XYZ file of C-alpha atoms in Angstrom:
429
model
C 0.000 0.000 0.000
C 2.937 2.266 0.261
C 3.562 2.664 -3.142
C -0.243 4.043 -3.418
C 0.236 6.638 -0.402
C 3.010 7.895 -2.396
C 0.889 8.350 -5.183
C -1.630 9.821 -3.961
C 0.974 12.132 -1.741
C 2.472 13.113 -5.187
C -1.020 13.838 -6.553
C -1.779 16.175 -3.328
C 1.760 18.085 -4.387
C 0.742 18.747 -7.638
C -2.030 20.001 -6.431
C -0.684 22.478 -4.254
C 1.793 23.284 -6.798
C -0.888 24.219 -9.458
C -0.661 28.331 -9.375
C -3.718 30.360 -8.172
C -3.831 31.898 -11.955
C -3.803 28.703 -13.909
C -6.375 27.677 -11.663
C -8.539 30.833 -11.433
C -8.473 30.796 -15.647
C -9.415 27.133 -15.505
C -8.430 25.993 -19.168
C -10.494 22.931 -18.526
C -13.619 25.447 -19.524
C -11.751 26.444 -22.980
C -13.175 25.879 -26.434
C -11.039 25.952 -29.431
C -10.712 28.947 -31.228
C -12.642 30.650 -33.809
C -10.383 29.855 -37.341
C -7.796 27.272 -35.786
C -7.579 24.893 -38.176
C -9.518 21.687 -39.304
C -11.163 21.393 -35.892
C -12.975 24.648 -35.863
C -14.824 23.717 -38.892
C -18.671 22.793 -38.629
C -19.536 23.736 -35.612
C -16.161 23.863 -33.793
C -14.785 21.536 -30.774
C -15.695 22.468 -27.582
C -15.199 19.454 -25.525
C -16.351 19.022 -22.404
C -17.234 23.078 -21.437
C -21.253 22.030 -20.865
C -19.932 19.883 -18.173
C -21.756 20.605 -15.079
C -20.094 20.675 -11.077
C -20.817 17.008 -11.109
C -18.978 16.359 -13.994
C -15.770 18.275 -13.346
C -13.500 15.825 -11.713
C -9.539 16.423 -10.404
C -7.770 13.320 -10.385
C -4.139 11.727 -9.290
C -4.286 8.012 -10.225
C -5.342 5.652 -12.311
C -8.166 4.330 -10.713
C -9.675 8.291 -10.579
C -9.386 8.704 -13.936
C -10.813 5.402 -14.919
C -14.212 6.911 -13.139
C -13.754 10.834 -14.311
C -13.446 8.659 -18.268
C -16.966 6.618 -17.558
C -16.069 4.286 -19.850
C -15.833 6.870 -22.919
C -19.617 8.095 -22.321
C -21.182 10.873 -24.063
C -21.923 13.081 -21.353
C -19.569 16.223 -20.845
C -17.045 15.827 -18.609
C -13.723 18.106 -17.336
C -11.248 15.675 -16.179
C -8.144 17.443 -14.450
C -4.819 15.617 -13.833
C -2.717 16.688 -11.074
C 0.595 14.899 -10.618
C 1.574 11.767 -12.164
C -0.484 9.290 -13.380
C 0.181 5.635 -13.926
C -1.851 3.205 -16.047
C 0.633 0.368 -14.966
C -1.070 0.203 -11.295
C -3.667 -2.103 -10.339
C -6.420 -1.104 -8.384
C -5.230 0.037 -5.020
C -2.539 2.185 -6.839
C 0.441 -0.368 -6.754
C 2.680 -0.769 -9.662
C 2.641 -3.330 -12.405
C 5.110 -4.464 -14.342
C 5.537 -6.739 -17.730
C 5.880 -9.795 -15.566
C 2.286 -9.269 -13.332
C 0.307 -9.246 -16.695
C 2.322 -12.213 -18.088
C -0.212 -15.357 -18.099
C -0.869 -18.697 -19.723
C 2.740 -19.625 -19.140
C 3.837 -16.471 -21.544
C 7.818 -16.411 -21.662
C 9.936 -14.215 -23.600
C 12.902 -16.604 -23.691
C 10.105 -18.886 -24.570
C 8.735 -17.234 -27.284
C 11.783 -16.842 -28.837
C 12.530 -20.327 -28.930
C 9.424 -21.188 -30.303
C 9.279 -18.610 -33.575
C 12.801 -18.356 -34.400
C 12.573 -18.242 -38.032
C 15.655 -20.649 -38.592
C 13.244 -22.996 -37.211
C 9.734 -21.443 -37.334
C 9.840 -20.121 -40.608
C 8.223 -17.297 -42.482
C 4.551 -18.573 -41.215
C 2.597 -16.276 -38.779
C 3.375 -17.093 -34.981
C 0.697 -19.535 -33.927
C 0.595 -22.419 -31.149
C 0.749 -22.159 -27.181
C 3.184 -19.356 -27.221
C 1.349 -16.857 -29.565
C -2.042 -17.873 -27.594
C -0.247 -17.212 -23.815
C 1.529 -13.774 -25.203
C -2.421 -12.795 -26.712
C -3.361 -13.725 -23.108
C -1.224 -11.707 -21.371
C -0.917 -8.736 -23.957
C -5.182 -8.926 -23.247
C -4.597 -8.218 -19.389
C -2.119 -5.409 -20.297
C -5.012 -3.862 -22.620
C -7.456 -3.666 -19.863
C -5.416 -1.618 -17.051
C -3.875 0.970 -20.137
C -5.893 1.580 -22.670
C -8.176 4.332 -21.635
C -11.095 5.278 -23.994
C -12.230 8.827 -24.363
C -16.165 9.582 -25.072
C -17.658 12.125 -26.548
C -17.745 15.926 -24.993
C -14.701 15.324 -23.039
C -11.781 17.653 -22.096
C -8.743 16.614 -20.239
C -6.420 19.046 -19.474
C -2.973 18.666 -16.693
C -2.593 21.194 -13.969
C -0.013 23.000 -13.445
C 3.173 22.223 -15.493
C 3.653 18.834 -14.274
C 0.920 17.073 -14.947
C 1.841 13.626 -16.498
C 0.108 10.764 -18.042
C 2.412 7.449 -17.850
C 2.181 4.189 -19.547
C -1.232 5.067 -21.144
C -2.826 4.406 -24.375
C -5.353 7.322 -24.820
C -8.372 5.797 -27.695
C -10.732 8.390 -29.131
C -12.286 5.968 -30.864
C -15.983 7.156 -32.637
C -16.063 9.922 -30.412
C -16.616 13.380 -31.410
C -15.877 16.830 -29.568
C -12.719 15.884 -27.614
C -10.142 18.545 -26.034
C -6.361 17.095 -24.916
C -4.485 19.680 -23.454
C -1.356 20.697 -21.562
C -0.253 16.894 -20.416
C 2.641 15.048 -20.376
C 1.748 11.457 -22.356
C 4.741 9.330 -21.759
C 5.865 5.680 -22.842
C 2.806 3.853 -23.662
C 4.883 0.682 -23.334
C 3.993 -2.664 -24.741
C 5.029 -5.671 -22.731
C 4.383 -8.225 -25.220
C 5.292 -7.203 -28.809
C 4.419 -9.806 -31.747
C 6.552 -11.072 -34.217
C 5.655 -10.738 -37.510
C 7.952 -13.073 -39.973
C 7.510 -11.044 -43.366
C 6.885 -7.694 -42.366
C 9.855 -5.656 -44.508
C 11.468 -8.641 -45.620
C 12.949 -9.750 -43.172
C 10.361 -9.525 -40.469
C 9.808 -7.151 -37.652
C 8.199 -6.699 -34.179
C 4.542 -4.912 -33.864
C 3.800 -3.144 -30.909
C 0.099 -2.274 -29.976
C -0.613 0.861 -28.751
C 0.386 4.352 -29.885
C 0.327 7.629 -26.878
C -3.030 9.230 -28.814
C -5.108 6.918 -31.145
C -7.882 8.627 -32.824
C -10.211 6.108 -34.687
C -13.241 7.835 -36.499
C -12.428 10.378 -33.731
C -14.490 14.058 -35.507
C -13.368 17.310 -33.680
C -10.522 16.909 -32.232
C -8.378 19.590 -30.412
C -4.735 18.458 -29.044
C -2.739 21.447 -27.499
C 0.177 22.086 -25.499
C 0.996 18.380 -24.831
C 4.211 16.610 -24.784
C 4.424 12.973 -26.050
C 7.559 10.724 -26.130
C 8.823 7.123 -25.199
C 10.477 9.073 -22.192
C 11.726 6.183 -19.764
C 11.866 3.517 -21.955
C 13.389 4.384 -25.310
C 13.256 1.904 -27.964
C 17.000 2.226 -28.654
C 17.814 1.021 -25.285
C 16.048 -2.325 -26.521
C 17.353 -5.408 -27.303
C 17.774 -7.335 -30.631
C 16.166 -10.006 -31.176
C 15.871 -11.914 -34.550
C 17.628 -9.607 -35.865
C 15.398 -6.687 -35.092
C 15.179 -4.040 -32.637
C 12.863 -5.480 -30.018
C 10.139 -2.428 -30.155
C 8.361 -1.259 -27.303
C 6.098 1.544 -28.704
C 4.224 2.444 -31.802
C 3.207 6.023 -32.723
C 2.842 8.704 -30.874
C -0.422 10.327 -32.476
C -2.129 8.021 -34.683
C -5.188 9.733 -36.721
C -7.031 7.036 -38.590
C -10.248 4.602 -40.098
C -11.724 8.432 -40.989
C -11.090 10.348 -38.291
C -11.771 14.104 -39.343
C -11.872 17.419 -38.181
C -8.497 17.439 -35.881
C -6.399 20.484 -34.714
C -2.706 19.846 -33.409
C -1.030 22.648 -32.076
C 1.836 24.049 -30.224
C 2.774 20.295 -29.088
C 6.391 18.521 -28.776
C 6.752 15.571 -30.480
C 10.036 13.824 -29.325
C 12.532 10.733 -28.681
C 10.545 8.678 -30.789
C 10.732 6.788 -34.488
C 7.159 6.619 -35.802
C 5.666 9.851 -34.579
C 2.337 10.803 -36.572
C 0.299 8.863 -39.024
C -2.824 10.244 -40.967
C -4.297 7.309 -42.461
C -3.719 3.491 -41.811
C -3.795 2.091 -45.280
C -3.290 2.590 -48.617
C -6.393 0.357 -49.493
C -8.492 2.630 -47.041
C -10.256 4.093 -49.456
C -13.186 4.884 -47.078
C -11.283 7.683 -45.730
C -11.353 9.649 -48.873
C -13.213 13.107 -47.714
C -12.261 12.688 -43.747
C -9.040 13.136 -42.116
C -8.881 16.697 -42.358
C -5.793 17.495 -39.884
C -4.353 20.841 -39.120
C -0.876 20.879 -37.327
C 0.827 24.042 -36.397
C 3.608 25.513 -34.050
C 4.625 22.106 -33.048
C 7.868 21.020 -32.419
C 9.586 17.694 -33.813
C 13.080 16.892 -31.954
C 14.988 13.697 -32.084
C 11.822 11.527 -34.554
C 12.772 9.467 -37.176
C 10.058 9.231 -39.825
C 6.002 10.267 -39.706
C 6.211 13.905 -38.755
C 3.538 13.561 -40.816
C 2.585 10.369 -42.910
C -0.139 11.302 -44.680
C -2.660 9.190 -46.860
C -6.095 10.639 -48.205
C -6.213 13.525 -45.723
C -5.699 17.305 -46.341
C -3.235 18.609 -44.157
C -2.561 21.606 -43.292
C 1.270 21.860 -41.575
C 2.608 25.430 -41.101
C 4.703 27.255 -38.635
C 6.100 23.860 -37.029
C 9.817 22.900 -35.901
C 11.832 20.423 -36.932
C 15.277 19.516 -34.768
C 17.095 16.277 -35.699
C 20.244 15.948 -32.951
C 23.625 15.622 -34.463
C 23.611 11.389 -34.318
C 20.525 10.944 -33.908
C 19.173 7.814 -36.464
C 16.663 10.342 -39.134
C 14.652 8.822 -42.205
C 12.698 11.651 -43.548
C 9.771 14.155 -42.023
C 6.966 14.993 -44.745
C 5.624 11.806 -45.842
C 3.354 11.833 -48.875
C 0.927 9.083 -49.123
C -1.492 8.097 -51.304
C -4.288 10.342 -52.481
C -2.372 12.955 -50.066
C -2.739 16.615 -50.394
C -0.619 17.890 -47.977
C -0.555 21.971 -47.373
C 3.573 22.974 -46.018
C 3.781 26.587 -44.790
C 6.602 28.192 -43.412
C 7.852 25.558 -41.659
C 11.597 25.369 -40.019
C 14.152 22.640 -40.083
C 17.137 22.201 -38.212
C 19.690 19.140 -39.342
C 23.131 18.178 -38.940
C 25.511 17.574 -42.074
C 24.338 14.060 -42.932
C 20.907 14.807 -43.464
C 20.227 16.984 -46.742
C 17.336 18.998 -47.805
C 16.297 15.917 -50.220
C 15.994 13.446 -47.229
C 12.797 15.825 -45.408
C 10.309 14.756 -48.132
C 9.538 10.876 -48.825
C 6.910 10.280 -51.125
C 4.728 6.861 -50.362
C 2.928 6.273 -53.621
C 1.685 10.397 -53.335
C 1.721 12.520 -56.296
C 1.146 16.246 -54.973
C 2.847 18.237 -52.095
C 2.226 22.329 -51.829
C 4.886 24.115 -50.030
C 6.713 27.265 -49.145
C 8.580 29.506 -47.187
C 10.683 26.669 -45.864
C 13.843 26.941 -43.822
C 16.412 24.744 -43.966
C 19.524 25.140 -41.437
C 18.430 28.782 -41.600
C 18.278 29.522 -45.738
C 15.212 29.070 -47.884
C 14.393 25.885 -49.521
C 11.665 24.333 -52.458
C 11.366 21.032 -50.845
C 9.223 19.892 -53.758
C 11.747 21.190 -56.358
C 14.690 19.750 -54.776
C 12.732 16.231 -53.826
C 11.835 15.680 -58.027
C 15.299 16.519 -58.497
C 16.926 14.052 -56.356
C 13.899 11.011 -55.892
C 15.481 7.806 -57.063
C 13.861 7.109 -59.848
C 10.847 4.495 -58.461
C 9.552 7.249 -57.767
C 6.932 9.775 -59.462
C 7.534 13.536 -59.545
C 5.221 15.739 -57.337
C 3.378 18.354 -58.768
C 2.584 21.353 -56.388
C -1.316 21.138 -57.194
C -3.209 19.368 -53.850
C -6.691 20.534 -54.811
C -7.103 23.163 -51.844
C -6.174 25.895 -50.075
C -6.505 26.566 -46.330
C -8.760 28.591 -44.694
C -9.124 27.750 -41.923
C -5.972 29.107 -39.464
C -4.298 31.113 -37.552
C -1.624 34.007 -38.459
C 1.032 32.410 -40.070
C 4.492 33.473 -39.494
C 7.563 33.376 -41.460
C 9.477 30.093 -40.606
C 12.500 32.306 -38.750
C 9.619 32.914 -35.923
C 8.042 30.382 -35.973
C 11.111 28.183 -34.989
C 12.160 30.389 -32.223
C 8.526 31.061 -30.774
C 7.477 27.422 -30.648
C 11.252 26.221 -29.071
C 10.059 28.363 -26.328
C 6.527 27.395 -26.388
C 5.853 24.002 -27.391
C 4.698 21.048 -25.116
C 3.060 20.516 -22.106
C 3.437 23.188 -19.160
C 4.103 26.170 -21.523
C 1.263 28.310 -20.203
C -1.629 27.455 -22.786
């Protein structure tokens, strides 16, 4: 029981730590913006704001938040997070850890054994193994993934407000507000091998920090998501592949529309945001209308965005890759893509070039201008059809719209010093 005194000690701290403006403002009753972006569109997001006293709830563990959530109902709701929050705890607030959801007789060293391909193959894991780590990767589900209804806001108070180990899932819920919280390392205990993923096989992991699945007005502001505590990097190898732990960071997907990212801090991550699950998808043609400004993207890999179907608007956003740190490209252009680039900023060491930012994935069109490279002007989409390999097709600078819908956009030289000070959680939204 100590570890859940603690916690709830902690969650008292924050509390007291919260200052008398941020609460006296109470951001919890904010609505999004006339004119920013996709989400204010039809109607606008407004979240929970109707919420009556009943339905505004503070919370500092799980097991709080669990009840503030209601299962994802409809009805509007202000859920506050003071502290640190852990959706690895079971119900009287003690930790859990990979081993306490492990069932069935689910062993890594086990698993391994049974699905290496030298022996296994190239067939899909199947047999006692597969069925113990579904088992146990079932009991993980239940304690993190946390759905989010309808008419919900969620802000953090204070500026440490953190959400741990959690798998947020707007998933066919509409008029949803995410703001100013720390979502951190939505972990994956039991990762599945899949034998001819990339050619040579890879490991899956299930759950991203934000999933939005036919999620319509959507506002995420002023939050901070990474892998922070347990990087994939750190991981082993195992079949040859890096033994990954997490998935994305903000997925947007199955025709999720209407969604408004701004002033957030993407970072520490590979896969950070994907607009679109699948190239076959074509359902989604019409939705996944995304906005994302004055973000900032800092030590990602690839997916800052992947795009497929959606317009997307990106403008006034930062982009830092870390001298060493592994980089595959930022702007990915899917299929049916018509992705809008304003005035955003990129920052790069000498190994990664101009050509590497844009990586076309079957797309055909990409607008964009006023971008900054290492501090001089670039045409992304000029210097991409001059240097793309060959497989693939030239872009043409035609996506079939222009935004409206936005904010004043700056020149790329501010917009990568305002949002270095001003991005993520606990930057005074």
């Amino acid at each position: 029981m100590r570890a859940r005194h603690l916690a709830v000690a902690t969650g008292l701290l924050g509390l007291l730590c919260v200052p008398a403006h941020a609460e006296a403002r109470d951001i919890g009753r904010d609505t999004l913006p006339a004119h920013d972006g996709w989400a204010a569109a039809a109607g606008g997001t407004t979240g929970g704001a109707a919420a009556d006293d009943a339905h505004v709830h503070t919370v500092t563990d799980r097991a709080g938040l669990v009840r503030a959530l209601d299962g994802g109902s409809d009805t509007p709701k202000i859920i506050k997070i003071a502290g640190t929050v852990d959706a690895n705890t079971d119900d009287d607030g003690d930790r859990l850890d990979c081993a306490d959801y492990a069932t069935d007789g689910y062993g890594l060293k086990k698993y391994l054994a049974a699905y290496d391909p030298r022996t296994w193959g190239p067939a899909k894991p199947s047999g006692p193994q597969e069925e113990a780590r579904q088992a146990s990767a079932a009991r993980q589900a239940e304690r993190i993934v946390l759905p989010v209804g309808s008419n919900t806001t969620i802000v953090g108070l204070g500026s440490r407000a953190v959400l741990k180990g959690a798998s947020l899932q707007v998933k066919d819920a509409d008029n949803v507000i995410i703001r100013n919280l720390d979502l951190r390392d939505a972990y994956d205990c039991f990762p599945v091998w899949q034998p001819n993923t990339g050619g040579l096989g890879d490991w899956k992991t299930a759950y991203d920090n934000i999933w939005l699945r036919g999620a319509t007005h959507v506002w995420i502001d002023h939050v901070t998501l990474s892998d922070q505590g347990h990087p994939d990097e750190r991981e082993p190898t195992h079949f040859g592949r890096n033994y990954l732990r997490h998935d994305g960071l903000l997925d947007i997907t199955n025709g999720s529309d209407l969604v408004t990212v701004s002033w957030s801090r993407f970072t520490g991550h590979d896969k950070a945001v994907l607009i679109g699950n699948s190239d076959s998808a074509t359902s989604d043609r019409g939705s996944l209308r995304v906005t994302l400004h004055h973000n900032e993207f800092t030590s990602v890999v690839q997916r800052a965005p992947r795009v497929r179907f959606g317009q997307v608007h990106l403008y006034n956003n930062r982009y830092v890759v870390p001298d060493g740190a592994p980089y595959r490209y930022s702007l990915g252009v899917g299929t049916e893509s018509a992705l809008y680039a304003e005035n955003n900023a990129f920052t790069t060491p000498g190994h990664v070039e101009a050509a590497d930012l844009v990586k076309s994935w079957n797309g055909s069109a990409l607008h964009q201008s006023g971008t900054l490279f290492n501090g001089y002007p670039v045409d992304l989409l000029a210097i991409h059809n001059a240097y793309n390999s060959g497989g693939e097709r030239d872009l043409t600078a035609d996506v079939g719209w222009t935004p409206t819908l936005h904010t004043k956009i700056d020149s790329a030289r501010t917009a990568d010093r305002v949002v270095a000070r001003g991005a993520g959680a606990g930057r005074n939204p």
